[in-house]
GROMACS .gro file of C-alpha atoms in nm:
model
  326
    1MET     CA    1  -4.801   2.090  -4.577
    2PRO     CA    2  -4.771   1.842  -4.284
    3GLY     CA    3  -4.673   1.949  -3.932
    4ARG     CA    4  -4.710   2.279  -3.754
    5ARG     CA    5  -4.730   2.585  -3.975
    6THR     CA    6  -4.448   2.829  -3.911
    7LEU     CA    7  -4.412   3.203  -3.942
    8GLN     CA    8  -4.196   3.138  -4.248
    9ASP     CA    9  -4.487   2.950  -4.410
   10LEU     CA   10  -4.709   3.249  -4.348
   11ALA     CA   11  -4.446   3.491  -4.481
   12ASP     CA   12  -4.410   3.283  -4.798
   13ALA     CA   13  -4.787   3.279  -4.846
   14ALA     CA   14  -4.807   3.655  -4.798
   15GLY     CA   15  -4.501   3.733  -5.007
   16LEU     CA   16  -4.348   3.933  -4.721
   17SER     CA   17  -4.035   3.918  -4.510
   18LEU     CA   18  -4.045   3.744  -4.174
   19ALA     CA   19  -4.024   4.077  -3.992
   20ALA     CA   20  -4.299   4.238  -4.198
   21THR     CA   21  -4.521   3.935  -4.148
   22SER     CA   22  -4.466   3.936  -3.771
   23TYR     CA   23  -4.538   4.308  -3.748
   24ALA     CA   24  -4.854   4.276  -3.955
   25LEU     CA   25  -4.978   3.977  -3.757
   26ARG     CA   26  -4.947   4.175  -3.434
   27GLY     CA   27  -5.091   4.491  -3.590
   28ILE     CA   28  -4.777   4.686  -3.507
   29ARG     CA   29  -4.675   4.795  -3.857
   30GLY     CA   30  -4.813   4.782  -4.209
   31SER     CA   31  -5.119   4.913  -4.389
   32ALA     CA   32  -5.465   4.812  -4.276
   33ALA     CA   33  -5.500   4.603  -4.593
   34THR     CA   34  -5.171   4.422  -4.530
   35ILE     CA   35  -5.258   4.350  -4.167
   36ALA     CA   36  -5.599   4.214  -4.269
   37ARG     CA   37  -5.450   4.000  -4.548
   38VAL     CA   38  -5.182   3.847  -4.323
   39ARG     CA   39  -5.436   3.764  -4.054
   40GLU     CA   40  -5.673   3.609  -4.309
   41LEU     CA   41  -5.388   3.400  -4.451
   42ALA     CA   42  -5.293   3.286  -4.099
   43VAL     CA   43  -5.644   3.147  -4.052
   44GLU     CA   44  -5.647   3.000  -4.403
   45ILE     CA   45  -5.321   2.804  -4.368
   46GLY     CA   46  -5.378   2.718  -3.999
   47TYR     CA   47  -5.094   2.920  -3.854
   48THR     CA   48  -5.101   2.984  -3.476
   49VAL     CA   49  -4.845   3.159  -3.260
   50ASP     CA   50  -4.600   2.924  -3.088
   51PRO     CA   51  -4.586   3.059  -2.730
   52ILE     CA   52  -4.245   2.903  -2.665
   53ALA     CA   53  -4.100   3.061  -2.976
   54ARG     CA   54  -4.255   3.393  -2.885
   55ALA     CA   55  -4.108   3.376  -2.537
   56LEU     CA   56  -3.762   3.293  -2.672
   57ALA     CA   57  -3.780   3.578  -2.921
   58SER     CA   58  -3.921   3.844  -2.693
   59GLY     CA   59  -3.837   3.725  -2.343
   60ARG     CA   60  -4.209   3.758  -2.263
   61THR     CA   61  -4.470   3.483  -2.236
   62GLY     CA   62  -4.786   3.692  -2.199
   63SER     CA   63  -4.869   3.479  -1.895
   64VAL     CA   64  -4.937   3.606  -1.543
   65GLY     CA   65  -4.964   3.376  -1.244
   66VAL     CA   66  -5.258   3.436  -1.011
   67SER     CA   67  -5.244   3.272  -0.670
   68GLY     CA   68  -5.467   3.273  -0.363
   69SER     CA   69  -5.652   3.043  -0.125
   70LEU     CA   70  -5.950   2.963  -0.342
   71ARG     CA   71  -6.165   2.785  -0.088
   72ASP     CA   72  -6.230   3.134   0.044
   73LEU     CA   73  -6.530   3.255  -0.156
   74TRP     CA   74  -6.414   3.616  -0.186
   75GLN     CA   75  -6.071   3.515  -0.314
   76GLN     CA   76  -6.242   3.297  -0.575
   77ASP     CA   77  -6.438   3.593  -0.705
   78PHE     CA   78  -6.142   3.829  -0.685
   79SER     CA   79  -5.928   3.589  -0.889
   80VAL     CA   80  -6.195   3.593  -1.159
   81LEU     CA   81  -6.187   3.974  -1.164
   82LEU     CA   82  -5.808   3.968  -1.198
   83THR     CA   83  -5.818   3.723  -1.489
   84ARG     CA   84  -6.077   3.935  -1.670
   85ALA     CA   85  -5.865   4.246  -1.628
   86LEU     CA   86  -5.559   4.061  -1.757
   87ARG     CA   87  -5.750   3.927  -2.057
   88SER     CA   88  -5.866   4.277  -2.147
   89ARG     CA   89  -5.497   4.374  -2.165
   90GLY     CA   90  -5.401   4.086  -2.392
   91ARG     CA   91  -5.253   3.870  -2.115
   92HIS     CA   92  -5.364   3.532  -1.992
   93ALA     CA   93  -5.372   3.400  -1.639
   94THR     CA   94  -5.247   3.080  -1.484
   95ILE     CA   95  -5.452   3.034  -1.165
   96ALA     CA   96  -5.317   2.830  -0.874
   97ASP     CA   97  -5.476   2.746  -0.539
   98ALA     CA   98  -5.243   2.779  -0.240
   99ASP     CA   99  -5.517   2.638  -0.012
  100ALA     CA  100  -5.396   2.843   0.289
  101ASP     CA  101  -5.085   2.621   0.301
  102PRO     CA  102  -4.733   2.775   0.288
  103ALA     CA  103  -4.587   2.447   0.156
  104GLN     CA  104  -4.833   2.448  -0.133
  105GLU     CA  105  -4.764   2.817  -0.194
  106ARG     CA  106  -4.392   2.744  -0.225
  107LEU     CA  107  -4.462   2.480  -0.491
  108ILE     CA  108  -4.672   2.734  -0.681
  109VAL     CA  109  -4.392   2.991  -0.668
  110GLU     CA  110  -4.149   2.730  -0.800
  111GLN     CA  111  -4.394   2.645  -1.079
  112PHE     CA  112  -4.438   3.008  -1.179
  113ALA     CA  113  -4.060   3.055  -1.184
  114ALA     CA  114  -4.016   2.746  -1.404
  115GLN     CA  115  -4.287   2.867  -1.643
  116ARG     CA  116  -4.115   3.207  -1.670
  117VAL     CA  117  -4.440   3.394  -1.623
  118ASP     CA  118  -4.416   3.766  -1.692
  119GLY     CA  119  -4.575   3.853  -1.360
  120VAL     CA  120  -4.751   3.723  -1.050
  121LEU     CA  121  -5.059   3.859  -0.872
  122VAL     CA  122  -5.084   3.693  -0.533
  123SER     CA  123  -5.289   3.704  -0.215
  124PRO     CA  124  -5.011   3.550  -0.007
  125VAL     CA  125  -5.049   3.281   0.255
  126ASP     CA  126  -4.713   3.371   0.412
  127PRO     CA  127  -4.599   3.715   0.297
  128THR     CA  128  -4.269   3.691   0.491
  129ALA     CA  129  -4.152   3.357   0.342
  130ASP     CA  130  -3.810   3.338   0.175
  131TYR     CA  131  -3.950   3.147  -0.123
  132TRP     CA  132  -4.078   3.469  -0.282
  133ARG     CA  133  -3.716   3.538  -0.374
  134LEU     CA  134  -3.733   3.245  -0.619
  135LEU     CA  135  -3.912   3.487  -0.852
  136GLY     CA  136  -3.631   3.686  -1.010
  137PRO     CA  137  -3.623   4.061  -1.067
  138GLU     CA  138  -3.737   4.009  -1.427
  139THR     CA  139  -4.075   3.890  -1.293
  140ALA     CA  140  -4.320   4.159  -1.184
  141VAL     CA  141  -4.478   4.052  -0.855
  142VAL     CA  142  -4.773   4.228  -0.692
  143ALA     CA  143  -4.896   4.118  -0.350
  144ILE     CA  144  -5.260   4.189  -0.263
  145GLY     CA  145  -5.348   4.246   0.101
  146ASP     CA  146  -5.001   4.191   0.249
  147ALA     CA  147  -4.660   4.323   0.143
  148LEU     CA  148  -4.391   4.065   0.058
  149THR     CA  149  -4.136   4.176   0.315
  150SER     CA  150  -3.873   3.924   0.198
  151ARG     CA  151  -3.879   4.041  -0.167
  152PRO     CA  152  -3.794   4.410  -0.198
  153GLY     CA  153  -3.917   4.572  -0.516
  154SER     CA  154  -4.247   4.384  -0.526
  155GLY     CA  155  -4.564   4.583  -0.586
  156SER     CA  156  -4.837   4.590  -0.325
  157VAL     CA  157  -5.205   4.664  -0.286
  158LEU     CA  158  -5.267   4.701   0.086
  159PHE     CA  159  -5.579   4.698   0.301
  160ASP     CA  160  -5.647   4.941   0.585
  161ASN     CA  161  -5.724   4.656   0.823
  162ARG     CA  162  -5.692   4.875   1.133
  163TYR     CA  163  -5.982   5.085   1.012
  164GLY     CA  164  -6.179   4.774   0.918
  165VAL     CA  165  -6.131   4.604   1.255
  166GLU     CA  166  -6.198   4.925   1.450
  167THR     CA  167  -6.514   4.997   1.251
  168ALA     CA  168  -6.658   4.646   1.283
  169LEU     CA  169  -6.589   4.617   1.656
  170ALA     CA  170  -6.715   4.971   1.720
  171HIS     CA  171  -7.039   4.882   1.540
  172LEU     CA  172  -7.093   4.581   1.765
  173ALA     CA  173  -6.988   4.765   2.080
  174GLY     CA  174  -7.224   5.048   1.989
  175LEU     CA  175  -7.509   4.799   1.976
  176GLY     CA  176  -7.424   4.690   2.331
  177HIS     CA  177  -7.212   4.378   2.273
  178HIS     CA  178  -6.934   4.340   2.529
  179ARG     CA  179  -6.820   3.979   2.470
  180ILE     CA  180  -6.744   3.923   2.102
  181GLY     CA  181  -6.604   3.620   1.926
  182LEU     CA  182  -6.336   3.671   1.659
  183LEU     CA  183  -6.322   3.403   1.391
  184ALA     CA  184  -5.996   3.440   1.197
  185PRO     CA  185  -5.854   3.241   0.904
  186ALA     CA  186  -5.598   2.982   1.005
  187LEU     CA  187  -5.302   3.153   0.835
  188PRO     CA  188  -4.948   3.227   0.955
  189THR     CA  189  -4.940   3.524   1.190
  190THR     CA  190  -4.685   3.768   1.050
  191PRO     CA  191  -4.604   4.139   1.084
  192GLY     CA  192  -4.750   4.186   0.737
  193ARG     CA  193  -5.092   4.055   0.839
  194PRO     CA  194  -5.228   4.306   1.088
  195ALA     CA  195  -5.600   4.225   1.098
  196GLN     CA  196  -5.561   3.944   1.350
  197LEU     CA  197  -5.280   4.115   1.537
  198LEU     CA  198  -5.471   4.440   1.576
  199ALA     CA  199  -5.798   4.285   1.690
  200ALA     CA  200  -5.699   4.239   2.056
  201GLU     CA  201  -5.551   4.589   2.072
  202VAL     CA  202  -5.861   4.744   1.919
  203ALA     CA  203  -6.091   4.539   2.143
  204ALA     CA  204  -5.912   4.660   2.456
  205ALA     CA  205  -5.941   5.021   2.345
  206THR     CA  206  -6.310   4.969   2.271
  207GLY     CA  207  -6.382   4.806   2.608
  208VAL     CA  208  -6.471   4.473   2.446
  209GLU     CA  209  -6.378   4.124   2.564
  210LEU     CA  210  -6.258   3.932   2.260
  211VAL     CA  211  -6.265   3.551   2.229
  212GLU     CA  212  -6.043   3.455   1.935
  213VAL     CA  213  -6.035   3.125   1.746
  214SER     CA  214  -5.884   3.030   1.409
  215ALA     CA  215  -6.067   2.829   1.144
  216PRO     CA  216  -6.002   2.679   0.800
  217ALA     CA  217  -6.090   2.902   0.506
  218ALA     CA  218  -6.346   2.657   0.364
  219THR     CA  219  -6.699   2.728   0.484
  220ALA     CA  220  -6.795   2.366   0.555
  221ASP     CA  221  -6.471   2.292   0.744
  222ALA     CA  222  -6.512   2.603   0.958
  223VAL     CA  223  -6.858   2.517   1.095
  224GLU     CA  224  -6.725   2.298   1.375
  225VAL     CA  225  -6.479   2.567   1.486
  226ALA     CA  226  -6.748   2.833   1.476
  227ALA     CA  227  -6.972   2.606   1.684
  228SER     CA  228  -6.706   2.593   1.957
  229LEU     CA  229  -6.759   2.967   2.011
  230LEU     CA  230  -7.132   2.929   2.059
  231THR     CA  231  -7.150   2.683   2.349
  232GLY     CA  232  -7.179   2.753   2.721
  233PRO     CA  233  -7.359   3.016   2.923
  234ASP     CA  234  -7.083   3.276   2.866
  235ARG     CA  235  -7.084   3.246   2.488
  236PRO     CA  236  -7.027   3.567   2.290
  237THR     CA  237  -7.337   3.762   2.192
  238ALA     CA  238  -7.174   3.855   1.862
  239VAL     CA  239  -6.910   3.712   1.628
  240PHE     CA  240  -6.682   3.917   1.404
  241CYS     CA  241  -6.549   3.704   1.117
  242LEU     CA  242  -6.242   3.808   0.918
  243SER     CA  243  -6.395   3.672   0.598
  244ASP     CA  244  -6.749   3.631   0.471
  245SER     CA  245  -6.678   3.259   0.419
  246LEU     CA  246  -6.627   3.227   0.795
  247ALA     CA  247  -6.941   3.434   0.856
  248PHE     CA  248  -7.144   3.188   0.647
  249ALA     CA  249  -6.998   2.905   0.855
  250THR     CA  250  -7.107   3.091   1.169
  251TYR     CA  251  -7.461   3.117   1.030
  252ARG     CA  252  -7.471   2.738   0.995
  253ALA     CA  253  -7.321   2.677   1.339
  254ALA     CA  254  -7.568   2.919   1.500
  255ARG     CA  255  -7.866   2.748   1.344
  256GLN     CA  256  -7.740   2.408   1.450
  257ALA     CA  257  -7.719   2.547   1.804
  258GLY     CA  258  -8.076   2.678   1.783
  259LEU     CA  259  -7.967   3.043   1.789
  260ARG     CA  260  -8.161   3.306   1.597
  261LEU     CA  261  -7.986   3.577   1.397
  262PRO     CA  262  -7.968   3.853   1.508
  263ALA     CA  263  -8.197   3.806   1.811
  264ASP     CA  264  -7.961   3.562   1.985
  265LEU     CA  265  -7.639   3.628   1.796
  266SER     CA  266  -7.509   3.911   1.579
  267VAL     CA  267  -7.261   3.834   1.300
  268VAL     CA  268  -7.030   4.068   1.108
  269GLY     CA  269  -6.830   3.955   0.806
  270TYR     CA  270  -6.536   4.097   0.612
  271ASP     CA  271  -6.533   4.120   0.230
  272ASP     CA  272  -6.892   4.177   0.114
  273HIS     CA  273  -6.897   3.868  -0.105
  274GLN     CA  274  -7.185   3.866  -0.352
  275LEU     CA  275  -7.372   3.614  -0.133
  276ALA     CA  276  -7.368   3.850   0.166
  277ALA     CA  277  -7.682   4.028   0.050
  278LEU     CA  278  -7.855   3.700  -0.042
  279VAL     CA  279  -7.828   3.498   0.280
  280GLU     CA  280  -8.097   3.530   0.548
  281PRO     CA  281  -8.063   3.757   0.730
  282PRO     CA  282  -7.845   3.960   0.493
  283LEU     CA  283  -7.493   3.987   0.631
  284THR     CA  284  -7.348   4.302   0.785
  285THR     CA  285  -6.993   4.318   0.652
  286MET     CA  286  -6.697   4.529   0.545
  287ALA     CA  287  -6.692   4.598   0.168
  288TRP     CA  288  -6.398   4.670  -0.062
  289ASP     CA  289  -6.383   4.869  -0.386
  290GLU     CA  290  -6.287   4.558  -0.584
  291ASP     CA  291  -6.271   4.723  -0.926
  292ALA     CA  292  -6.026   4.986  -0.801
  293MET     CA  293  -5.819   4.719  -0.625
  294VAL     CA  294  -5.797   4.509  -0.943
  295GLU     CA  295  -5.695   4.813  -1.147
  296ALA     CA  296  -5.426   4.906  -0.894
  297ALA     CA  297  -5.288   4.550  -0.886
  298VAL     CA  298  -5.277   4.492  -1.262
  299ALA     CA  299  -5.129   4.837  -1.328
  300GLN     CA  300  -4.834   4.752  -1.103
  301LEU     CA  301  -4.727   4.472  -1.334
  302ASP     CA  302  -4.562   4.760  -1.520
  303GLY     CA  303  -4.391   4.884  -1.202
  304PRO     CA  304  -4.470   4.942  -0.832
  305ARG     CA  305  -4.642   5.263  -0.727
  306ASP     CA  306  -4.519   5.513  -0.474
  307PRO     CA  307  -4.702   5.558  -0.246
  308VAL     CA  308  -4.838   5.205  -0.221
  309PRO     CA  309  -5.215   5.194  -0.287
  310MET     CA  310  -5.406   5.151   0.041
  311PHE     CA  311  -5.776   5.062   0.041
  312ARG     CA  312  -6.019   5.129   0.325
  313PRO     CA  313  -6.327   4.906   0.363
  314GLU     CA  314  -6.678   5.039   0.412
  315LEU     CA  315  -6.918   4.907   0.673
  316ILE     CA  316  -7.236   4.777   0.509
  317VAL     CA  317  -7.502   4.735   0.779
  318ARG     CA  318  -7.763   4.470   0.701
  319GLY     CA  319  -7.990   4.247   0.904
  320SER     CA  320  -7.737   4.023   1.083
  321THR     CA  321  -7.659   4.267   1.365
  322ALA     CA  322  -7.873   4.404   1.647
  323GLY     CA  323  -7.844   4.474   2.019
  324PRO     CA  324  -7.811   4.175   2.256
  325ARG     CA  325  -8.121   4.050   2.433
  326GLY     CA  326  -8.165   4.142   2.796
   0.00000   0.00000   0.00000
């Protein structure tokens, strides 16, 4: 028979009603023998599920949008973990790169709305933007890292960034560093993104002088910005980076400047990307329980949790930090 095989074709071949065929194909109803026979016939006649027809019939597409700034190495890996978790639950992911750009993120939100995805898992560039309201109440939205303050009812997986910043700066201050560079991602500063906002407050309480600069998320693009921290006689003796990608850029900038790690410069990252233990020296960084975070995010596609899950990072001390010389 020419053209796309339909569910009616499969029902005719199986000698069943449309409803019974649909139930058997999905394994919802029918004997084990009937389910096996219908699925074998589907392969035999070349029948595949039409996703558009399924969406029209059920109001569900089985698709979940996943968005983040994928030039950040940790967000790349975390997106992979999210897609694996979705696949294990019979859902498929549409991954989009916001590239740390609110304008690009808005286009992605518009695309997800047009595709009528069942849900969205997002590490937002701008968590306070109005464009999150373009995703209607029928779409489950879960924000990872920052709450979407402009879209009430969204799920959230939050990070205890105060603890992370306090712990990292206290580690460096405890080693004797008093002038510390802070390398932060170049993202919109909002009330929902406390890591950058808290850093100066924490530094003052710790007795540390903080020199803050913002850099692109991509490692290669951030090297020049990191290098600007490392020039002059009053350069910081340590740099705290709010992502491991920025820490790797700092490694490159330090070596270009002839600085030895950690003898001349200590570096602390934030994420514990899988490369953190492989670079030389291995990177001291703040680590997350990624498996638990993924589980908490995906579970909220079925409804937000109360209280909101909050994750606290753990300091992993490796070879990139030591006391300053002299």
